[in-house]
Amino acid sequence: MRFTVKSAGFGLAALACGLVAGLAGARADTTLVMSSWLPPKHPLVENAMKPWADEVEKATEGRVKVRVLAKPLGAPPAHYDMARDGVADITYGLHSFTQDDRFLRSRIGQFSLLGNDAVTVSKAYWKVYAGTLDAAAEHEGVKLLSVFAHGPGMVHNNQRKIEKPEDFAGLKLRTPGGYIADLMQDLGVVTQFMGPGEVYEKLSRGVIDGVTFPMEALKAFRLADHLSYTLKVPGGIYNTSWFLVMNQAKWDEISDADKAAIEKLSGAAFAEKAGAVWDAADAGGIALVAETKIEVHEANDAVLAAIREKAAKHEAAWAEAVKAQGFDGAAALAELRAETGVSF
């Protein structure tokens, strides 16, 4: 049998191609599990989380897939720690659900009079919190993918129209914790913390008199039949700061090229996407409320002055606290409001 250099070269080339093909075939794609605690049909899940998951798969040419679970792997307040500890690969949630000060600087996204739409606030929040206030440093043990906010927060109740500051006193309201719980308590409200999924039962049974929510929630959680009054405040009486995070070890497994593709879809881009979803959902809530008995009214000067007075004290205390961490909270708040065009 003749064995030439030419045939040997061909054989080695074929062997190399075979090895490469074999390795490619053996490479396992990364499938990331997202624990999702909002109802599966909630606008944020349907129109932000799932489309983002699809975009990640497309941008990475199928190398990274995200599976959004229909049922959560734990309670809503546990979701940050679930991502950190690897119970889930990706989670989202509210910083205010975490009952400690590890996200002190995130509170900038919860204050009163921040902005009149979720897109503007979310983009400004990502820019200021992720940039000026170094959000990544507060999110230890995870890869911070994005932060965002919902639409202007309002006060909804079934007891009375709030026409003077004293009308807040004694109302039993669900709040998401954090700043808005503190503000409501300062105004005389009896606050109760619970996940959004618990609200309908508590409201319909009279355990609570109302809720602090953006307009979308009245439709998303079927609350309109059990409410009578909605108080609106220019720029929102509060907002909520949301995170989208990934387990750090899982992130480290992904190639640099795929990390870059995912980051391009996250950050400011996801903040804007989520904000647009909240704005569309708020529009649906407003349309629904217009067909109900709920009376929507603007905060008058006396009510607005009381809110500003209490809010200013919380902002000053927060600015002092973040100063101890080396940040200028007052300047960051001014920057955020300059971005959204709302004055305090």
XYZ file of C-alpha atoms in Angstrom:
344
model
C 0.000 0.000 0.000
C 1.444 3.374 -1.050
C 1.385 6.098 1.592
C 2.219 9.550 0.230
C 2.729 12.878 1.970
C -0.255 14.187 0.032
C -2.546 11.408 1.251
C -1.191 11.722 4.766
C -1.917 15.450 4.741
C -5.430 14.793 3.497
C -5.951 12.201 6.205
C -4.741 14.540 8.946
C -6.966 17.332 7.663
C -9.954 15.023 7.603
C -9.149 13.848 11.122
C -8.885 17.453 12.334
C -12.208 18.330 10.733
C -13.770 15.315 12.340
C -12.449 16.288 15.757
C -13.741 19.850 15.403
C -17.138 18.600 14.286
C -17.197 16.153 17.160
C -16.360 18.837 19.681
C -18.997 21.152 18.240
C -21.564 18.411 18.428
C -20.583 17.620 21.991
C -20.810 21.278 23.091
C -23.860 21.718 25.295
C -25.882 24.887 24.860
C -26.521 26.891 28.021
C -30.127 26.882 29.193
C -30.867 29.422 31.914
C -33.924 29.085 34.139
C -35.785 32.276 35.032
C -38.035 32.060 38.084
C -41.052 34.297 37.441
C -43.415 35.197 40.288
C -45.850 37.487 38.492
C -48.874 35.806 36.859
C -47.809 34.192 33.557
C -50.101 36.526 31.606
C -48.920 39.676 33.380
C -47.753 42.276 30.810
C -44.238 42.390 32.225
C -43.874 38.633 31.753
C -45.621 38.402 28.392
C -44.199 41.539 26.799
C -40.803 42.041 28.423
C -39.353 38.913 30.044
C -40.362 36.384 27.395
C -39.433 38.586 24.403
C -36.068 39.322 26.040
C -35.514 35.578 26.457
C -36.281 35.058 22.754
C -33.922 37.880 21.794
C -31.116 36.385 23.888
C -31.459 33.048 22.112
C -31.479 34.729 18.702
C -28.548 37.039 19.473
C -26.416 34.123 20.696
C -27.461 31.923 17.752
C -29.055 29.445 20.120
C -26.035 29.019 22.364
C -27.837 30.642 25.302
C -31.495 29.913 25.949
C -33.681 31.332 28.715
C -36.605 29.280 30.000
C -39.193 31.408 31.794
C -40.991 29.247 34.354
C -44.774 29.365 34.620
C -44.519 29.019 38.404
C -41.913 30.603 40.698
C -39.308 28.622 42.609
C -39.927 30.662 45.748
C -41.794 33.588 47.266
C -41.382 37.012 45.593
C -39.188 38.474 48.380
C -36.749 35.557 48.027
C -35.948 36.076 44.374
C -32.750 38.095 44.648
C -31.203 35.573 47.025
C -32.425 32.746 44.782
C -30.325 34.109 41.920
C -27.335 34.717 44.186
C -27.510 31.207 45.642
C -28.170 29.425 42.344
C -31.707 28.275 43.131
C -32.624 29.990 39.868
C -30.312 31.257 37.136
C -32.183 34.507 36.464
C -34.688 36.399 38.602
C -36.415 39.749 38.730
C -38.058 41.597 41.582
C -38.353 44.700 43.723
C -35.443 45.934 45.790
C -37.938 46.918 48.498
C -38.914 43.251 48.954
C -35.511 42.641 50.523
C -35.811 43.540 54.195
C -32.319 44.946 54.787
C -30.107 47.829 53.627
C -28.009 46.039 51.042
C -29.730 48.077 48.290
C -29.627 51.446 50.025
C -28.709 53.372 46.874
C -31.507 51.727 44.875
C -34.012 53.689 46.957
C -33.452 56.627 44.618
C -35.860 54.841 42.271
C -38.660 54.727 44.859
C -39.081 58.376 45.820
C -42.022 60.688 45.136
C -42.317 62.954 42.090
C -39.828 61.109 39.886
C -41.590 61.104 36.532
C -44.856 60.777 34.665
C -44.135 57.689 32.564
C -42.252 54.458 33.058
C -39.992 54.703 29.988
C -38.540 58.042 31.034
C -38.107 57.049 34.677
C -36.646 53.619 33.842
C -34.047 55.041 31.448
C -33.085 57.757 33.931
C -32.972 55.240 36.768
C -30.613 52.936 34.875
C -28.380 55.860 33.916
C -28.134 57.305 37.425
C -28.236 54.185 39.599
C -26.080 51.992 37.364
C -23.724 54.851 36.572
C -23.493 57.594 39.188
C -24.401 55.350 42.135
C -22.554 52.169 41.020
C -25.510 49.776 41.226
C -23.366 46.772 40.313
C -21.458 47.114 43.593
C -24.707 46.766 45.567
C -25.652 43.563 43.743
C -23.107 41.201 45.246
C -23.057 37.609 44.057
C -24.996 38.237 40.866
C -24.592 39.773 37.438
C -26.795 42.872 37.304
C -28.529 42.793 33.932
C -30.839 45.792 34.307
C -32.904 47.945 36.622
C -36.182 49.650 35.805
C -39.299 51.262 37.281
C -43.042 51.001 36.760
C -45.389 53.899 36.010
C -46.370 56.610 38.509
C -47.528 55.073 41.784
C -50.960 56.080 43.103
C -53.123 55.523 46.166
C -56.370 53.585 45.629
C -58.910 52.970 48.380
C -62.576 52.159 49.017
C -63.165 54.352 52.062
C -62.880 58.040 51.155
C -61.632 60.648 48.740
C -58.381 62.104 50.015
C -58.968 65.845 50.085
C -56.819 66.807 53.068
C -53.731 65.237 54.665
C -55.785 63.942 57.577
C -57.781 61.726 55.202
C -54.847 59.314 55.021
C -55.108 58.559 58.740
C -56.309 55.083 59.605
C -56.522 53.742 56.056
C -55.271 50.150 55.856
C -53.218 50.014 52.666
C -51.038 47.412 51.044
C -47.602 48.754 50.151
C -44.578 47.043 48.554
C -42.354 48.008 51.471
C -39.431 50.393 51.270
C -39.881 54.146 50.941
C -43.609 54.167 50.175
C -44.351 52.183 53.332
C -42.397 54.732 55.370
C -44.095 57.666 53.633
C -47.573 56.227 54.126
C -46.896 55.563 57.798
C -45.779 59.175 58.207
C -49.134 60.252 56.759
C -51.036 58.086 59.253
C -51.697 55.034 57.086
C -51.695 51.529 58.565
C -49.479 49.710 56.076
C -49.452 46.026 55.260
C -46.784 44.284 53.220
C -47.842 41.473 50.899
C -47.043 40.179 47.448
C -49.283 41.373 44.592
C -50.865 37.936 44.298
C -52.331 38.214 47.793
C -53.972 41.612 47.293
C -57.244 40.584 45.655
C -58.225 38.262 48.479
C -57.300 40.733 51.227
C -59.044 43.622 49.494
C -62.215 41.700 48.637
C -62.496 40.429 52.219
C -62.020 43.886 53.731
C -58.720 43.053 55.424
C -57.262 46.115 53.670
C -58.986 49.295 52.479
C -56.808 49.846 49.460
C -53.431 49.668 47.796
C -50.499 51.666 46.526
C -50.080 50.613 42.894
C -49.704 52.090 39.415
C -52.852 52.055 37.287
C -51.977 48.810 35.504
C -52.439 46.764 38.665
C -56.152 47.505 38.889
C -56.593 45.527 35.682
C -53.800 42.986 36.128
C -55.007 41.899 39.580
C -58.765 42.509 39.044
C -59.070 45.085 41.824
C -61.415 47.662 40.278
C -64.646 46.217 41.718
C -63.328 46.693 45.244
C -62.063 50.284 44.965
C -63.788 53.669 44.886
C -61.117 56.398 44.811
C -57.758 56.918 43.134
C -55.405 59.718 44.209
C -53.017 60.947 41.509
C -49.856 62.933 42.225
C -47.837 64.658 39.473
C -44.731 62.543 38.928
C -46.191 59.749 41.082
C -46.579 59.582 44.843
C -43.891 56.870 44.662
C -42.266 54.404 42.313
C -40.608 51.012 42.679
C -37.074 49.943 41.823
C -36.845 46.622 39.991
C -33.857 44.411 39.240
C -33.114 41.777 36.598
C -30.169 39.638 37.712
C -28.291 36.435 36.854
C -26.355 34.037 39.039
C -22.701 35.064 38.787
C -21.348 31.546 38.252
C -23.777 30.993 35.379
C -22.768 34.301 33.858
C -19.103 33.340 34.086
C -19.789 30.159 32.076
C -20.946 32.162 29.053
C -18.461 33.138 26.326
C -17.322 36.755 26.055
C -19.047 37.113 22.681
C -22.365 35.884 24.076
C -21.977 38.057 27.184
C -21.606 41.083 24.935
C -24.722 40.082 22.974
C -26.743 39.690 26.178
C -25.515 42.984 27.623
C -26.554 44.775 24.455
C -30.128 43.550 25.049
C -30.025 44.346 28.764
C -29.092 47.511 30.656
C -30.621 50.633 29.151
C -32.275 48.650 26.339
C -34.184 46.414 28.748
C -35.031 49.356 31.007
C -36.690 51.069 28.053
C -38.446 47.847 26.999
C -39.831 47.230 30.486
C -40.863 50.866 30.821
C -42.787 50.708 27.547
C -44.608 47.601 28.777
C -45.584 49.337 32.029
C -46.813 52.413 30.134
C -48.973 50.312 27.826
C -50.330 48.397 30.813
C -51.085 51.660 32.644
C -53.048 52.816 29.594
C -55.090 49.622 29.818
C -55.715 50.229 33.515
C -56.801 53.816 32.868
C -59.216 52.668 30.165
C -60.691 50.043 32.494
C -61.110 52.486 35.386
C -62.884 54.949 33.097
C -65.683 52.386 32.784
C -66.046 51.864 36.544
C -67.367 53.798 39.537
C -63.834 54.675 40.668
C -63.330 58.433 41.053
C -59.868 59.500 39.939
C -58.778 62.835 41.404
C -55.620 64.945 41.467
C -53.919 65.736 44.760
C -54.820 69.279 45.829
C -52.276 71.785 47.118
C -52.702 70.807 50.783
C -52.268 67.098 50.132
C -49.354 67.706 47.780
C -47.643 69.955 50.333
C -47.956 67.274 53.025
C -46.483 64.653 50.687
C -43.581 66.939 49.748
C -42.859 67.739 53.390
C -42.672 64.076 54.420
C -40.839 63.078 51.239
C -38.176 65.751 51.707
C -37.287 64.354 55.134
C -36.854 60.840 53.721
C -34.756 62.105 50.821
C -32.490 64.055 53.169
C -32.019 61.054 55.471
C -31.244 58.846 52.473
C -28.747 61.346 51.060
C -26.966 61.416 54.414
C -26.833 57.614 54.500
C -25.381 57.257 51.001
C -22.898 60.043 51.759
C -21.370 57.654 54.275
C -20.841 55.258 51.353
C -19.038 57.935 49.360
C -21.884 59.082 47.089
C -23.691 62.409 46.642
C -27.318 61.354 46.913
C -28.771 64.859 46.559
C -26.853 65.390 43.316
C -27.930 61.982 42.022
C -31.593 62.791 42.739
C -31.245 66.116 40.987
C -29.666 64.338 38.024
C -32.489 61.812 37.865
C -35.201 64.487 37.985
C -33.349 66.514 35.351
C -33.497 63.458 33.112
C -37.258 63.001 33.662
C -38.157 66.693 33.616
C -40.019 66.644 36.940
C -39.284 69.220 39.616
C -39.655 68.562 43.326
